[in-house]
Coordinates of C-alpha atoms in Angstrom, one line a residue:
X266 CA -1.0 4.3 18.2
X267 CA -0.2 1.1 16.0
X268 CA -1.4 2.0 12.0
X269 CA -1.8 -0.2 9.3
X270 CA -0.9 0.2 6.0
X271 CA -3.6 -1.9 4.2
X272 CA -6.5 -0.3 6.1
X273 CA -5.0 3.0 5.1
X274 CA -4.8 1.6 1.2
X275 CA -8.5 0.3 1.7
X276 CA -9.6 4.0 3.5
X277 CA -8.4 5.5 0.5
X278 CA -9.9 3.0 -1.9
X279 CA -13.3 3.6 -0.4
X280 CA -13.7 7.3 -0.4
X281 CA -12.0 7.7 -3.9
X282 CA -13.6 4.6 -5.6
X283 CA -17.1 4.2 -3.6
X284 CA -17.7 6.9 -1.5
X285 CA -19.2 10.0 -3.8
X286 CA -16.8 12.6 -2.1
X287 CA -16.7 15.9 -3.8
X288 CA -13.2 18.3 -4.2
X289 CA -13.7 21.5 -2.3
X290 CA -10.8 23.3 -0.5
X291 CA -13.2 25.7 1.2
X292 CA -15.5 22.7 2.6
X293 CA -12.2 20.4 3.1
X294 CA -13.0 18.7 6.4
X295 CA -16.4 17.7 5.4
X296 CA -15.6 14.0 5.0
X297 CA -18.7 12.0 4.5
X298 CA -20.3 9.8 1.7
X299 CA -21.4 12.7 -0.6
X300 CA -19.3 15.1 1.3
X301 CA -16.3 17.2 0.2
X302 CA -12.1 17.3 0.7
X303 CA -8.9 18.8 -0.9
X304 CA -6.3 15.7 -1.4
X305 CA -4.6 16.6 1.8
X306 CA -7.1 16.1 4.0
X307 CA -8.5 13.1 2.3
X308 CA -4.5 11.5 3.1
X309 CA -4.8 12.8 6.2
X310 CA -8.4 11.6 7.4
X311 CA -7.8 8.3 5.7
X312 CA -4.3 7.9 8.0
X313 CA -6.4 8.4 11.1
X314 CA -9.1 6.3 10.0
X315 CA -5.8 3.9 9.3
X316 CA -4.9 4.1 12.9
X317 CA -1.9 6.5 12.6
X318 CA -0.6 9.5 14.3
X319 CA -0.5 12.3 12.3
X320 CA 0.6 15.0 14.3
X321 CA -0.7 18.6 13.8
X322 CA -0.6 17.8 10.4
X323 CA -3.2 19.9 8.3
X324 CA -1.7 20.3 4.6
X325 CA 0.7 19.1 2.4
X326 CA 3.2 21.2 3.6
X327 CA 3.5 19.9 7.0
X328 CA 2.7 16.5 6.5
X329 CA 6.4 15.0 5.6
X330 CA 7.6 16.3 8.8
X331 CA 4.6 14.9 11.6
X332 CA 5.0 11.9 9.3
X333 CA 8.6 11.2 10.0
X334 CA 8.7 12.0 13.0
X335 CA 6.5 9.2 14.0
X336 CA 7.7 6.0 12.1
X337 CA 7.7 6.9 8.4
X338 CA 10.7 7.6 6.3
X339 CA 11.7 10.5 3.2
X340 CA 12.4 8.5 -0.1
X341 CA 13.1 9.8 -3.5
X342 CA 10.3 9.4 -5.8
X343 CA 12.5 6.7 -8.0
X344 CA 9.5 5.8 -10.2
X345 CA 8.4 2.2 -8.0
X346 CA 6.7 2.9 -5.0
X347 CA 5.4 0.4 -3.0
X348 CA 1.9 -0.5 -1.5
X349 CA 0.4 2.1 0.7
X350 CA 3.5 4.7 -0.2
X351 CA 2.0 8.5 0.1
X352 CA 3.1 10.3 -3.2
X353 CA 4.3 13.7 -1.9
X354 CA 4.9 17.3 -3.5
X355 CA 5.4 19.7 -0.7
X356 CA 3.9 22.4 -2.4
X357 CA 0.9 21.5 -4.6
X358 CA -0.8 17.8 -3.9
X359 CA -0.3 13.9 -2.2
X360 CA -1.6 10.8 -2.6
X361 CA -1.6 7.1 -2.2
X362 CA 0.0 4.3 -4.0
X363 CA -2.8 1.7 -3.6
X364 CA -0.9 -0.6 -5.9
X365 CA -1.4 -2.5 -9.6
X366 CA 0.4 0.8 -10.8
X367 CA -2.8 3.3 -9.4
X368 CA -2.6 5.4 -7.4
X369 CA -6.0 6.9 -5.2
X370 CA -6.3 10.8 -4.9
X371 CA -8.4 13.8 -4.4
X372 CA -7.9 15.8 -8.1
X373 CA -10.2 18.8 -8.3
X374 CA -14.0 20.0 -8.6
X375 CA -16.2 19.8 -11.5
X376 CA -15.9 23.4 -12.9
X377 CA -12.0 22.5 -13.0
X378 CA -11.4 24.6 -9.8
X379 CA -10.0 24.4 -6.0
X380 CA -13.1 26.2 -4.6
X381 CA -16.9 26.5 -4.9
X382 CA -17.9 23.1 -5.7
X383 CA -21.3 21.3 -4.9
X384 CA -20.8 18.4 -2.4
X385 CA -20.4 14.9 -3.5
X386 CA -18.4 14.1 -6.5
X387 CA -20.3 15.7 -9.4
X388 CA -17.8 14.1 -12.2
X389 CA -16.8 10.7 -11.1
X390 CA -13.7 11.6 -11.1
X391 CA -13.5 14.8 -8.4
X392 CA -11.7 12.2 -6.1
X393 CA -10.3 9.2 -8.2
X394 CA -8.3 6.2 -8.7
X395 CA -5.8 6.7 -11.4
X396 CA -2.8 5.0 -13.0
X397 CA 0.7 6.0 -11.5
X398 CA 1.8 9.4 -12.9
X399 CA 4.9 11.5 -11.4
X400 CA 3.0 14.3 -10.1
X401 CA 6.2 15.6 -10.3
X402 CA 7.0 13.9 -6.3
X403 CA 9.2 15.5 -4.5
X404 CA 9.3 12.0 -1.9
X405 CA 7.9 9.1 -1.2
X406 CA 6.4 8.6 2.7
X407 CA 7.6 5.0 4.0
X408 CA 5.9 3.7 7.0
X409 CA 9.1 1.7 8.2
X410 CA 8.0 0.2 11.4
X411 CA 5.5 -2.4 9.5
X412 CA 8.6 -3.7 7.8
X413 CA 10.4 -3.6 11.2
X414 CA 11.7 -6.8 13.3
X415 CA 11.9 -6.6 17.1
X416 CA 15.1 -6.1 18.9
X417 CA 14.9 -10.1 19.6
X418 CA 15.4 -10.1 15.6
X419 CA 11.9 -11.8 15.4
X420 CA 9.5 -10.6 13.0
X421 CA 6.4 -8.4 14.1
X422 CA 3.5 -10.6 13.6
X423 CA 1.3 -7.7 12.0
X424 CA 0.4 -9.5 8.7
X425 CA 2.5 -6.8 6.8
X426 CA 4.9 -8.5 4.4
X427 CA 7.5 -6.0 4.1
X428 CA 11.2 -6.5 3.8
X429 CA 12.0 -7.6 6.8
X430 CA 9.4 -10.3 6.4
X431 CA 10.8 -11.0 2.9
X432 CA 14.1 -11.0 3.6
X433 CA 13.9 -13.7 6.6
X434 CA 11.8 -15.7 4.1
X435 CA 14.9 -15.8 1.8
X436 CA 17.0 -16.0 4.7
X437 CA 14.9 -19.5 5.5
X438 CA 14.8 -20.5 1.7
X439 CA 18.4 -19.9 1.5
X440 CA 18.1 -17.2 -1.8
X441 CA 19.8 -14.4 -1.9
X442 CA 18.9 -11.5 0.4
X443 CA 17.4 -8.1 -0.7
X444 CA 13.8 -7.8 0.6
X445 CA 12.4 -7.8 -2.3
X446 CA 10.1 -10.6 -4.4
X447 CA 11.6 -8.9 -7.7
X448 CA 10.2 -9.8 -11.7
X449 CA 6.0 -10.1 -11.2
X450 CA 2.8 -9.9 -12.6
X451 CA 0.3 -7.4 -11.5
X452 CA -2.7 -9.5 -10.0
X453 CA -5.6 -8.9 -12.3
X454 CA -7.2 -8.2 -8.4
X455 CA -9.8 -10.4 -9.2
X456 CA -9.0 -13.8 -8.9
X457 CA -6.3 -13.1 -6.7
X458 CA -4.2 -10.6 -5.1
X459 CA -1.1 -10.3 -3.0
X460 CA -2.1 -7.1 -1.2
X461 CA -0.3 -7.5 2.1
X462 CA 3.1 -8.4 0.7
X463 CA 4.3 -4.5 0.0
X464 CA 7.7 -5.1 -1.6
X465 CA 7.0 -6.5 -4.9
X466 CA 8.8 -4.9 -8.5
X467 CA 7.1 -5.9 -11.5
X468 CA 8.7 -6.9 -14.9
X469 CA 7.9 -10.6 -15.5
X470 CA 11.1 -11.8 -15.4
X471 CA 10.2 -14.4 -11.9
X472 CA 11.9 -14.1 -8.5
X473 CA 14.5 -16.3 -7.0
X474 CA 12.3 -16.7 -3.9
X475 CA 9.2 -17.3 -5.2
X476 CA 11.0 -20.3 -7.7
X477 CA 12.3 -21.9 -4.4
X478 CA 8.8 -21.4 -2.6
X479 CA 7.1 -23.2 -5.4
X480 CA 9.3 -26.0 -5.7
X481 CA 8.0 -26.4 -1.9
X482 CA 5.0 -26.3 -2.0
X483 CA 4.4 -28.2 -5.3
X484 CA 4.2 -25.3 -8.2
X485 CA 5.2 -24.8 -11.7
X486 CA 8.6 -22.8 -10.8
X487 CA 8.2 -20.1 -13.2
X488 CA 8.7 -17.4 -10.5
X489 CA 5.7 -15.7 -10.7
X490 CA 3.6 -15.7 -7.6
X491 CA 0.0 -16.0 -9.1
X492 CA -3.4 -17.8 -7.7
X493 CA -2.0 -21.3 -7.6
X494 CA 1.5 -20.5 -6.0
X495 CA -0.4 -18.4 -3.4
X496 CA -3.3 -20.9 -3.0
X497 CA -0.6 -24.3 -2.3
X498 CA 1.2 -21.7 0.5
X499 CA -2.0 -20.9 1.9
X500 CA -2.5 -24.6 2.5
X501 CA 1.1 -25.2 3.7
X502 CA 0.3 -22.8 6.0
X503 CA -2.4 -23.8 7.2
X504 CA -4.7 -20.4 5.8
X505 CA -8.2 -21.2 4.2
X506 CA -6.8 -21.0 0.2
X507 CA -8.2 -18.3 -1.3
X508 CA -6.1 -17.2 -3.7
X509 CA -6.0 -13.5 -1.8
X510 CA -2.3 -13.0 0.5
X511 CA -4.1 -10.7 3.2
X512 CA -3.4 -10.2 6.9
X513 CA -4.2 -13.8 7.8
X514 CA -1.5 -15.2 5.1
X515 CA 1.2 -12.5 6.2
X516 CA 0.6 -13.4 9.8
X517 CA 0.7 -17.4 9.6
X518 CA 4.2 -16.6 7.2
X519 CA 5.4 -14.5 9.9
X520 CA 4.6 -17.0 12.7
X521 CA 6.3 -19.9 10.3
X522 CA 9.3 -17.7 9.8
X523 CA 9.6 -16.9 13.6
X524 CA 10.2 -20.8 13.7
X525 CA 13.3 -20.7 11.6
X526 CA 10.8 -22.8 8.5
X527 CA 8.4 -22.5 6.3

């Protein structure tokens, strides 16, 4: 079974952002527009729905370990997780890094308790999408296979930018090599976005990468991948410009950097 990160970002969007879903521990499978979950079996649901394998995974306490024993990796929770990360305590709750610095979770019912709530989210804020907080984490939950290259060292074309996909762009711009498009801007999500690139810091300092992309493709080399960097690669690329680096950008970067160009 082949998951994908962004679908499991935009499962988890839906049901905490759009989907009046309730906090109940009691009723914690019912998973339905106005229905009812605890956070681990929102993660859960929302990785199947994703098009993962999660094992016989049921609650928080077993999910690290179905988890990485099918593709995902342990990291410390060192304060910058990256897109579609799961947020893990062992013990006591999970959640997702959807990205911007939020995170999307299942929090509690609307008397303040684990138990006895009415179905559907009664607050607005029973299952939620917050700002980044450390829980305190005891991990973060990688999935390493979408930043994976094939044994032929060519890139999977599954329009995840990861750091493989990152670091063979570098490799092709000839910048130094880490993985990582360092120093940016959170997109404002509205006018554009850079979803499917998942190794991204933030600061606002620029990236060495991104200055050598733009000098390709015609931008203001400030470093900073916003709307017009994105939209002039798009049309390098051959991607209707759109401001938005989904799937279909990823995958025509991957198929370019396959090539040995960009």
């Amino acid at each position: 079974m082949t998951g994908s990160v962004q679908t499991l970002v935009n499962r988890m969007t839906y049901w905490c952002a759009f989907g009046n879903l309730g906090y109940n521990q009691a009723a914690r499978w019912d998973i339905r527009p106005g229905g009812s979950c605890d956070c681990s079996s929102l993660v859960i649901h929302a990785l199947k729905e994703a098009g993962f394998d999660t094992g016989s995974a049921t609650y928080t306490g077993n999910l690290s370990a179905n988890l990485t024993a099918r593709g995902w990796r342990r990291l410390p929770a060192d304060g910058h997780p990256q897109v579609g990360d799961i947020l893990l305590n062992d013990v006591h709750h999970v959640a997702v890094y959807v990205g911007g610095g939020r995170l999307a979770q299942a929090s509690i019912d609307e008397r303040g308790r684990a138990s006895g709530g009415r179905a559907g989210d009664q607050t607005g804020h029973e299952t939620n999408i917050s700002n980044y907080y450390n829980y305190p984490w005891n991990c973060y939950l990688r999935y390493s296979q979408a930043t994976a290259a094939t044994s032929s060292g060519r890139l999977v074309v599954d329009g995840l930018g990861g750091r493989a996909t990152i670091s063979r762009w570098q490799e092709v711009m000839g910048t130094p090599v880490d993985g990582v498009i360092s120093g940016q801007v959170i997109p404002d999500g509205r006018t554009y976005g850079r979803p499917n690139l998942l190794c991204v810091t933030y600061g606002g300092q620029g990236s060495t990468l991104i200055r050598a992309v733009q000098r390709v493709v015609g931008a203001n080399p400030d470093g900073l991948y916003g709307p017009d960097s994105i939209r002039r690669t798009q049309i390098r690329l051959g991607v209707t410009p759109d401001c938005w680096f989904g799937p279909a950008t990823a995958r025509a970067l991957q198929t370019t950097l396959n090539n040995g160009r960009f």
